[in-house]
């Protein structure tokens, strides 16, 4: 009898998890009411990260912002992540009317492609990571009191229209958005996550990853769906589906394969021992 090997055939196909899809309409976005869990402490560590898949849109589109419902000056804004489709990505904070902004070089914000973005503060230095690489110029934020506007909302996919801002509305998909208050999740270049983000310690918000629009953190916040944001199966993670049983040997011998059987089975698949 030919030598048998233990293992499984893993088919690669489709995606794992979910995202939300926004159409660029000014009134379509997700929102969370003001909450201290979403407000970084002075000299405190925090992380805002997500995956984005922009399909077009304006010159600047809001991915996530913490700001007043009406913005007339920088003092109405806490922090933000924006994308300029086809060009650059930016993230930063405001302290009173002083802006601390980090922008990537042109070319980082490709469209119709999943991009991982992380805006991270250690409490002394704020960095912006795109696909795991630090971009732009990190900002010194020691002693910087990030605004916590009185009527703030955490908005996904919308930055408001008024005299201060011409409006930034997101077109495309956003997946696995997480805000962590108290931890700088990344402090150097890293490999972006290959699976859905987890509810790690200090997670305040974890959303845009489930079949419904919910917060998967330990103390879930209420997320309001404004103007019918939809859930999509488009996601940044590849699905791996195991086939543990060898059909040639039957259900009584799962995971046993001869080399010829394995070669036949792994056409367009990968072998996992």
mmCIF file of C-alpha atoms in Angstrom:
data_model
loop_
_atom_site.group_PDB
_atom_site.id
_atom_site.type_symbol
_atom_site.label_atom_id
_atom_site.label_comp_id
_atom_site.label_asym_id
_atom_site.label_seq_id
_atom_site.Cartn_x
_atom_site.Cartn_y
_atom_site.Cartn_z
ATOM 1 C CA UNK A 1 0.000 0.000 0.000
ATOM 2 C CA UNK A 2 1.290 3.452 -0.833
ATOM 3 C CA UNK A 3 2.563 5.611 2.015
ATOM 4 C CA UNK A 4 -0.169 7.729 3.586
ATOM 5 C CA UNK A 5 0.293 11.184 5.079
ATOM 6 C CA UNK A 6 -1.822 12.937 7.674
ATOM 7 C CA UNK A 7 -3.093 16.353 6.743
ATOM 8 C CA UNK A 8 -5.990 18.244 5.275
ATOM 9 C CA UNK A 9 -6.809 19.806 1.962
ATOM 10 C CA UNK A 10 -7.597 23.483 2.352
ATOM 11 C CA UNK A 11 -9.595 25.104 -0.411
ATOM 12 C CA UNK A 12 -8.943 28.796 -0.936
ATOM 13 C CA UNK A 13 -11.882 30.780 -2.163
ATOM 14 C CA UNK A 14 -14.234 33.537 -1.170
ATOM 15 C CA UNK A 15 -13.731 35.812 1.802
ATOM 16 C CA UNK A 16 -14.056 35.548 5.555
ATOM 17 C CA UNK A 17 -16.172 38.030 7.477
ATOM 18 C CA UNK A 18 -18.137 41.074 6.395
ATOM 19 C CA UNK A 19 -17.936 44.771 5.697
ATOM 20 C CA UNK A 20 -20.318 47.688 5.355
ATOM 21 C CA UNK A 21 -20.958 49.369 2.018
ATOM 22 C CA UNK A 22 -21.557 53.111 1.674
ATOM 23 C CA UNK A 23 -22.715 54.836 -1.491
ATOM 24 C CA UNK A 24 -21.266 58.321 -0.966
ATOM 25 C CA UNK A 25 -24.580 59.913 -0.047
ATOM 26 C CA UNK A 26 -24.141 62.737 2.488
ATOM 27 C CA UNK A 27 -26.812 61.288 4.773
ATOM 28 C CA UNK A 28 -25.592 57.671 4.743
ATOM 29 C CA UNK A 29 -23.273 56.749 7.607
ATOM 30 C CA UNK A 30 -22.981 54.878 10.905
ATOM 31 C CA UNK A 31 -22.839 56.801 14.164
ATOM 32 C CA UNK A 32 -22.172 56.231 17.857
ATOM 33 C CA UNK A 33 -23.131 58.813 20.465
ATOM 34 C CA UNK A 34 -20.515 60.641 22.522
ATOM 35 C CA UNK A 35 -18.870 58.291 24.997
ATOM 36 C CA UNK A 36 -15.788 58.623 27.177
ATOM 37 C CA UNK A 37 -14.664 55.185 25.971
ATOM 38 C CA UNK A 38 -14.037 56.803 22.573
ATOM 39 C CA UNK A 39 -12.091 59.800 23.923
ATOM 40 C CA UNK A 40 -8.309 59.400 24.273
ATOM 41 C CA UNK A 41 -6.768 60.616 27.520
ATOM 42 C CA UNK A 42 -3.986 63.195 27.459
ATOM 43 C CA UNK A 43 -0.712 61.263 27.203
ATOM 44 C CA UNK A 44 -2.774 58.092 26.856
ATOM 45 C CA UNK A 45 -2.197 55.346 24.282
ATOM 46 C CA UNK A 46 -4.903 54.505 21.736
ATOM 47 C CA UNK A 47 -5.430 52.883 18.338
ATOM 48 C CA UNK A 48 -7.969 53.426 15.566
ATOM 49 C CA UNK A 49 -7.731 50.883 12.756
ATOM 50 C CA UNK A 50 -9.808 49.523 9.913
ATOM 51 C CA UNK A 51 -9.730 48.050 6.421
ATOM 52 C CA UNK A 52 -10.984 50.201 3.536
ATOM 53 C CA UNK A 53 -11.908 49.400 -0.058
ATOM 54 C CA UNK A 54 -12.707 52.670 -1.792
ATOM 55 C CA UNK A 55 -14.501 52.425 -5.119
ATOM 56 C CA UNK A 56 -14.362 56.092 -6.075
ATOM 57 C CA UNK A 57 -15.744 59.271 -4.612
ATOM 58 C CA UNK A 58 -14.599 62.810 -3.993
ATOM 59 C CA UNK A 59 -11.217 64.377 -3.433
ATOM 60 C CA UNK A 60 -11.348 63.551 0.269
ATOM 61 C CA UNK A 61 -13.572 60.967 1.949
ATOM 62 C CA UNK A 62 -14.088 60.450 5.668
ATOM 63 C CA UNK A 63 -13.491 56.918 6.881
ATOM 64 C CA UNK A 64 -13.986 57.618 10.590
ATOM 65 C CA UNK A 65 -14.263 60.814 12.648
ATOM 66 C CA UNK A 66 -14.981 61.811 16.235
ATOM 67 C CA UNK A 67 -16.481 65.269 16.000
ATOM 68 C CA UNK A 68 -19.469 67.440 16.756
ATOM 69 C CA UNK A 69 -22.537 66.985 14.589
ATOM 70 C CA UNK A 70 -21.947 70.566 13.439
ATOM 71 C CA UNK A 71 -18.352 71.561 12.743
ATOM 72 C CA UNK A 72 -17.428 75.233 12.528
ATOM 73 C CA UNK A 73 -13.767 75.065 13.621
ATOM 74 C CA UNK A 74 -11.057 72.587 14.535
ATOM 75 C CA UNK A 75 -12.228 72.727 18.151
ATOM 76 C CA UNK A 76 -15.279 70.712 17.062
ATOM 77 C CA UNK A 77 -13.083 67.774 15.974
ATOM 78 C CA UNK A 78 -11.310 65.158 18.069
ATOM 79 C CA UNK A 79 -9.672 62.729 15.621
ATOM 80 C CA UNK A 80 -10.158 61.452 12.084
ATOM 81 C CA UNK A 81 -9.005 59.158 9.283
ATOM 82 C CA UNK A 82 -9.559 60.285 5.680
ATOM 83 C CA UNK A 83 -8.750 58.828 2.289
ATOM 84 C CA UNK A 84 -8.220 60.640 -1.008
ATOM 85 C CA UNK A 85 -9.108 57.917 -3.530
ATOM 86 C CA UNK A 86 -6.239 57.099 -5.827
ATOM 87 C CA UNK A 87 -3.821 59.375 -3.989
ATOM 88 C CA UNK A 88 -3.216 59.605 -0.233
ATOM 89 C CA UNK A 89 -4.436 58.693 3.248
ATOM 90 C CA UNK A 90 -4.446 61.021 6.246
ATOM 91 C CA UNK A 91 -5.138 60.779 9.948
ATOM 92 C CA UNK A 92 -4.784 63.068 12.900
ATOM 93 C CA UNK A 93 -6.183 64.878 15.904
ATOM 94 C CA UNK A 94 -7.152 68.367 17.013
ATOM 95 C CA UNK A 95 -6.324 70.037 20.313
ATOM 96 C CA UNK A 96 -8.423 73.186 20.495
ATOM 97 C CA UNK A 97 -7.869 74.547 16.981
ATOM 98 C CA UNK A 98 -4.364 73.105 16.528
ATOM 99 C CA UNK A 99 -4.198 70.226 14.070
ATOM 100 C CA UNK A 100 -1.723 67.333 14.264
ATOM 101 C CA UNK A 101 -1.978 65.663 10.871
ATOM 102 C CA UNK A 102 -0.119 62.808 9.200
ATOM 103 C CA UNK A 103 -0.465 62.165 5.472
ATOM 104 C CA UNK A 104 0.875 59.380 3.320
ATOM 105 C CA UNK A 105 2.658 59.959 0.052
ATOM 106 C CA UNK A 106 0.693 60.039 -3.169
ATOM 107 C CA UNK A 107 -0.146 56.558 -4.422
ATOM 108 C CA UNK A 108 -0.948 54.902 -1.102
ATOM 109 C CA UNK A 109 -4.715 55.082 -1.534
ATOM 110 C CA UNK A 110 -5.354 52.744 -4.435
ATOM 111 C CA UNK A 111 -9.003 52.198 -5.297
ATOM 112 C CA UNK A 112 -10.795 48.846 -5.648
ATOM 113 C CA UNK A 113 -8.262 47.291 -3.326
ATOM 114 C CA UNK A 114 -8.303 46.460 0.381
ATOM 115 C CA UNK A 115 -6.013 48.704 2.459
ATOM 116 C CA UNK A 116 -5.314 48.419 6.177
ATOM 117 C CA UNK A 117 -5.058 51.741 8.027
ATOM 118 C CA UNK A 118 -4.017 52.266 11.647
ATOM 119 C CA UNK A 119 -3.759 55.602 13.457
ATOM 120 C CA UNK A 120 -1.826 54.893 16.653
ATOM 121 C CA UNK A 121 -0.671 56.976 19.596
ATOM 122 C CA UNK A 122 1.717 55.772 22.286
ATOM 123 C CA UNK A 123 0.766 58.826 24.327
ATOM 124 C CA UNK A 124 3.882 60.661 23.204
ATOM 125 C CA UNK A 125 4.074 59.876 19.474
ATOM 126 C CA UNK A 126 1.246 59.471 16.985
ATOM 127 C CA UNK A 127 1.895 57.411 13.836
ATOM 128 C CA UNK A 128 -0.103 56.472 10.751
ATOM 129 C CA UNK A 129 0.362 53.004 9.283
ATOM 130 C CA UNK A 130 -0.821 51.948 5.821
ATOM 131 C CA UNK A 131 -0.671 48.216 5.120
ATOM 132 C CA UNK A 132 1.636 47.851 8.096
ATOM 133 C CA UNK A 133 4.156 50.546 7.154
ATOM 134 C CA UNK A 134 4.570 53.884 8.905
ATOM 135 C CA UNK A 135 3.824 56.706 6.471
ATOM 136 C CA UNK A 136 4.220 60.455 6.604
ATOM 137 C CA UNK A 137 5.806 62.182 9.573
ATOM 138 C CA UNK A 138 4.872 60.942 13.058
ATOM 139 C CA UNK A 139 3.628 63.694 15.355
ATOM 140 C CA UNK A 140 4.779 64.441 18.901
ATOM 141 C CA UNK A 141 1.650 64.537 21.057
ATOM 142 C CA UNK A 142 3.072 64.623 24.580
ATOM 143 C CA UNK A 143 0.768 66.784 26.668
ATOM 144 C CA UNK A 144 -1.663 67.259 23.782
ATOM 145 C CA UNK A 145 -5.271 67.240 25.006
ATOM 146 C CA UNK A 146 -7.326 65.794 22.155
ATOM 147 C CA UNK A 147 -10.683 67.507 21.821
ATOM 148 C CA UNK A 148 -13.708 65.744 23.286
ATOM 149 C CA UNK A 149 -16.440 67.929 21.765
ATOM 150 C CA UNK A 150 -19.611 68.367 23.801
ATOM 151 C CA UNK A 151 -21.910 66.936 21.114
ATOM 152 C CA UNK A 152 -19.440 64.545 19.539
ATOM 153 C CA UNK A 153 -20.383 61.526 17.496
ATOM 154 C CA UNK A 154 -18.158 58.755 16.229
ATOM 155 C CA UNK A 155 -19.088 58.620 12.545
ATOM 156 C CA UNK A 156 -18.148 55.999 9.990
ATOM 157 C CA UNK A 157 -18.268 57.177 6.381
ATOM 158 C CA UNK A 158 -19.241 60.800 6.886
ATOM 159 C CA UNK A 159 -17.678 64.144 7.777
ATOM 160 C CA UNK A 160 -20.163 66.943 7.944
ATOM 161 C CA UNK A 161 -21.203 69.644 5.491
ATOM 162 C CA UNK A 162 -21.061 73.213 6.773
ATOM 163 C CA UNK A 163 -19.010 76.371 6.455
ATOM 164 C CA UNK A 164 -15.918 74.654 7.881
ATOM 165 C CA UNK A 165 -16.006 71.519 5.754
ATOM 166 C CA UNK A 166 -17.351 70.974 2.268
ATOM 167 C CA UNK A 167 -18.388 67.465 3.263
ATOM 168 C CA UNK A 168 -16.545 64.209 2.948
ATOM 169 C CA UNK A 169 -18.677 61.174 2.204
ATOM 170 C CA UNK A 170 -17.263 57.715 1.761
ATOM 171 C CA UNK A 171 -17.898 55.519 -1.273
ATOM 172 C CA UNK A 172 -16.936 51.881 -0.940
ATOM 173 C CA UNK A 173 -16.471 49.275 1.779
ATOM 174 C CA UNK A 174 -15.179 49.480 5.362
ATOM 175 C CA UNK A 175 -14.371 46.356 7.341
ATOM 176 C CA UNK A 176 -13.180 45.471 10.834
ATOM 177 C CA UNK A 177 -13.065 48.913 12.402
ATOM 178 C CA UNK A 178 -11.659 48.887 15.935
ATOM 179 C CA UNK A 179 -10.968 51.630 18.485
ATOM 180 C CA UNK A 180 -8.774 50.684 21.434
ATOM 181 C CA UNK A 181 -8.409 53.165 24.299
ATOM 182 C CA UNK A 182 -5.363 52.548 26.460
ATOM 183 C CA UNK A 183 -3.205 50.476 24.101
ATOM 184 C CA UNK A 184 -0.931 51.321 21.180
ATOM 185 C CA UNK A 185 -1.590 48.082 19.285
ATOM 186 C CA UNK A 186 1.251 48.764 16.831
ATOM 187 C CA UNK A 187 4.507 50.536 17.690
ATOM 188 C CA UNK A 188 6.597 49.584 14.643
ATOM 189 C CA UNK A 189 6.003 48.308 11.112
ATOM 190 C CA UNK A 190 3.927 45.123 11.144
ATOM 191 C CA UNK A 191 2.173 42.537 9.006
ATOM 192 C CA UNK A 192 -1.520 43.489 8.752
ATOM 193 C CA UNK A 193 -3.985 41.054 10.333
ATOM 194 C CA UNK A 194 -4.931 38.093 8.149
ATOM 195 C CA UNK A 195 -8.232 37.402 9.900
ATOM 196 C CA UNK A 196 -11.039 39.358 11.557
ATOM 197 C CA UNK A 197 -9.945 41.697 14.336
ATOM 198 C CA UNK A 198 -10.505 40.434 17.863
ATOM 199 C CA UNK A 199 -11.959 41.967 21.006
ATOM 200 C CA UNK A 200 -8.586 42.520 22.661
ATOM 201 C CA UNK A 201 -8.044 44.246 26.007
ATOM 202 C CA UNK A 202 -9.192 47.891 26.070
ATOM 203 C CA UNK A 203 -11.317 47.575 22.932
ATOM 204 C CA UNK A 204 -14.007 50.272 23.038
ATOM 205 C CA UNK A 205 -15.537 49.674 19.599
ATOM 206 C CA UNK A 206 -15.320 46.741 17.188
ATOM 207 C CA UNK A 207 -17.658 46.787 14.220
ATOM 208 C CA UNK A 208 -18.126 46.397 10.453
ATOM 209 C CA UNK A 209 -17.245 42.711 10.614
ATOM 210 C CA UNK A 210 -20.501 40.828 11.264
ATOM 211 C CA UNK A 211 -23.621 39.868 9.277
ATOM 212 C CA UNK A 212 -25.396 42.650 11.178
ATOM 213 C CA UNK A 213 -24.162 46.092 12.205
ATOM 214 C CA UNK A 214 -23.213 45.637 15.851
ATOM 215 C CA UNK A 215 -20.410 46.447 18.278
ATOM 216 C CA UNK A 216 -18.495 43.297 19.207
ATOM 217 C CA UNK A 217 -16.589 44.877 22.102
ATOM 218 C CA UNK A 218 -17.083 43.677 25.677
ATOM 219 C CA UNK A 219 -19.288 46.679 26.498
ATOM 220 C CA UNK A 220 -21.186 47.159 23.232
ATOM 221 C CA UNK A 221 -22.064 50.676 22.188
ATOM 222 C CA UNK A 222 -25.225 51.442 20.252
ATOM 223 C CA UNK A 223 -24.551 51.983 16.551
ATOM 224 C CA UNK A 224 -27.129 53.960 14.575
ATOM 225 C CA UNK A 225 -27.528 53.110 10.905
ATOM 226 C CA UNK A 226 -28.330 56.333 9.072
ATOM 227 C CA UNK A 227 -29.963 56.055 5.641
ATOM 228 C CA UNK A 228 -29.551 52.314 5.170
ATOM 229 C CA UNK A 229 -25.883 51.436 5.204
ATOM 230 C CA UNK A 230 -25.778 47.825 4.010
ATOM 231 C CA UNK A 231 -23.731 44.827 5.097
ATOM 232 C CA UNK A 232 -21.612 43.138 2.429
ATOM 233 C CA UNK A 233 -19.787 39.817 2.197
ATOM 234 C CA UNK A 234 -16.867 41.649 0.557
ATOM 235 C CA UNK A 235 -14.075 41.380 3.117
ATOM 236 C CA UNK A 236 -10.271 41.631 3.218
ATOM 237 C CA UNK A 237 -9.600 38.120 4.480
ATOM 238 C CA UNK A 238 -9.265 34.973 2.383
ATOM 239 C CA UNK A 239 -11.421 32.043 3.457
ATOM 240 C CA UNK A 240 -9.711 28.695 4.023
ATOM 241 C CA UNK A 241 -12.095 25.736 4.012
ATOM 242 C CA UNK A 242 -10.739 22.391 5.247
ATOM 243 C CA UNK A 243 -11.607 19.068 3.642
ATOM 244 C CA UNK A 244 -10.340 16.663 6.272
ATOM 245 C CA UNK A 245 -11.741 13.420 4.876
ATOM 246 C CA UNK A 246 -10.222 11.584 1.978
ATOM 247 C CA UNK A 247 -13.175 10.549 -0.174
ATOM 248 C CA UNK A 248 -11.128 7.720 -1.648
ATOM 249 C CA UNK A 249 -10.705 6.150 1.804
ATOM 250 C CA UNK A 250 -14.061 7.016 3.351
ATOM 251 C CA UNK A 251 -15.154 8.818 6.464
ATOM 252 C CA UNK A 252 -13.388 6.315 8.762
ATOM 253 C CA UNK A 253 -9.936 7.559 7.755
ATOM 254 C CA UNK A 254 -10.057 11.369 7.839
ATOM 255 C CA UNK A 255 -6.932 13.267 6.994
ATOM 256 C CA UNK A 256 -5.004 10.341 5.390
ATOM 257 C CA UNK A 257 -3.771 10.817 1.840
ATOM 258 C CA UNK A 258 -1.408 9.108 -0.545
ATOM 259 C CA UNK A 259 0.750 11.462 -2.574
ATOM 260 C CA UNK A 260 -1.123 10.795 -5.856
ATOM 261 C CA UNK A 261 -4.429 11.431 -4.098
ATOM 262 C CA UNK A 262 -3.100 14.629 -2.582
ATOM 263 C CA UNK A 263 -1.739 15.845 -5.925
ATOM 264 C CA UNK A 264 -5.130 15.294 -7.491
ATOM 265 C CA UNK A 265 -6.969 16.950 -4.636
ATOM 266 C CA UNK A 266 -4.819 20.050 -4.402
ATOM 267 C CA UNK A 267 -5.368 21.246 -7.906
ATOM 268 C CA UNK A 268 -6.206 24.918 -7.388
ATOM 269 C CA UNK A 269 -5.872 24.388 -3.624
ATOM 270 C CA UNK A 270 -3.168 24.312 -0.971
ATOM 271 C CA UNK A 271 -1.880 21.465 1.173
ATOM 272 C CA UNK A 272 -1.883 21.928 4.960
ATOM 273 C CA UNK A 273 -0.083 19.335 7.088
#
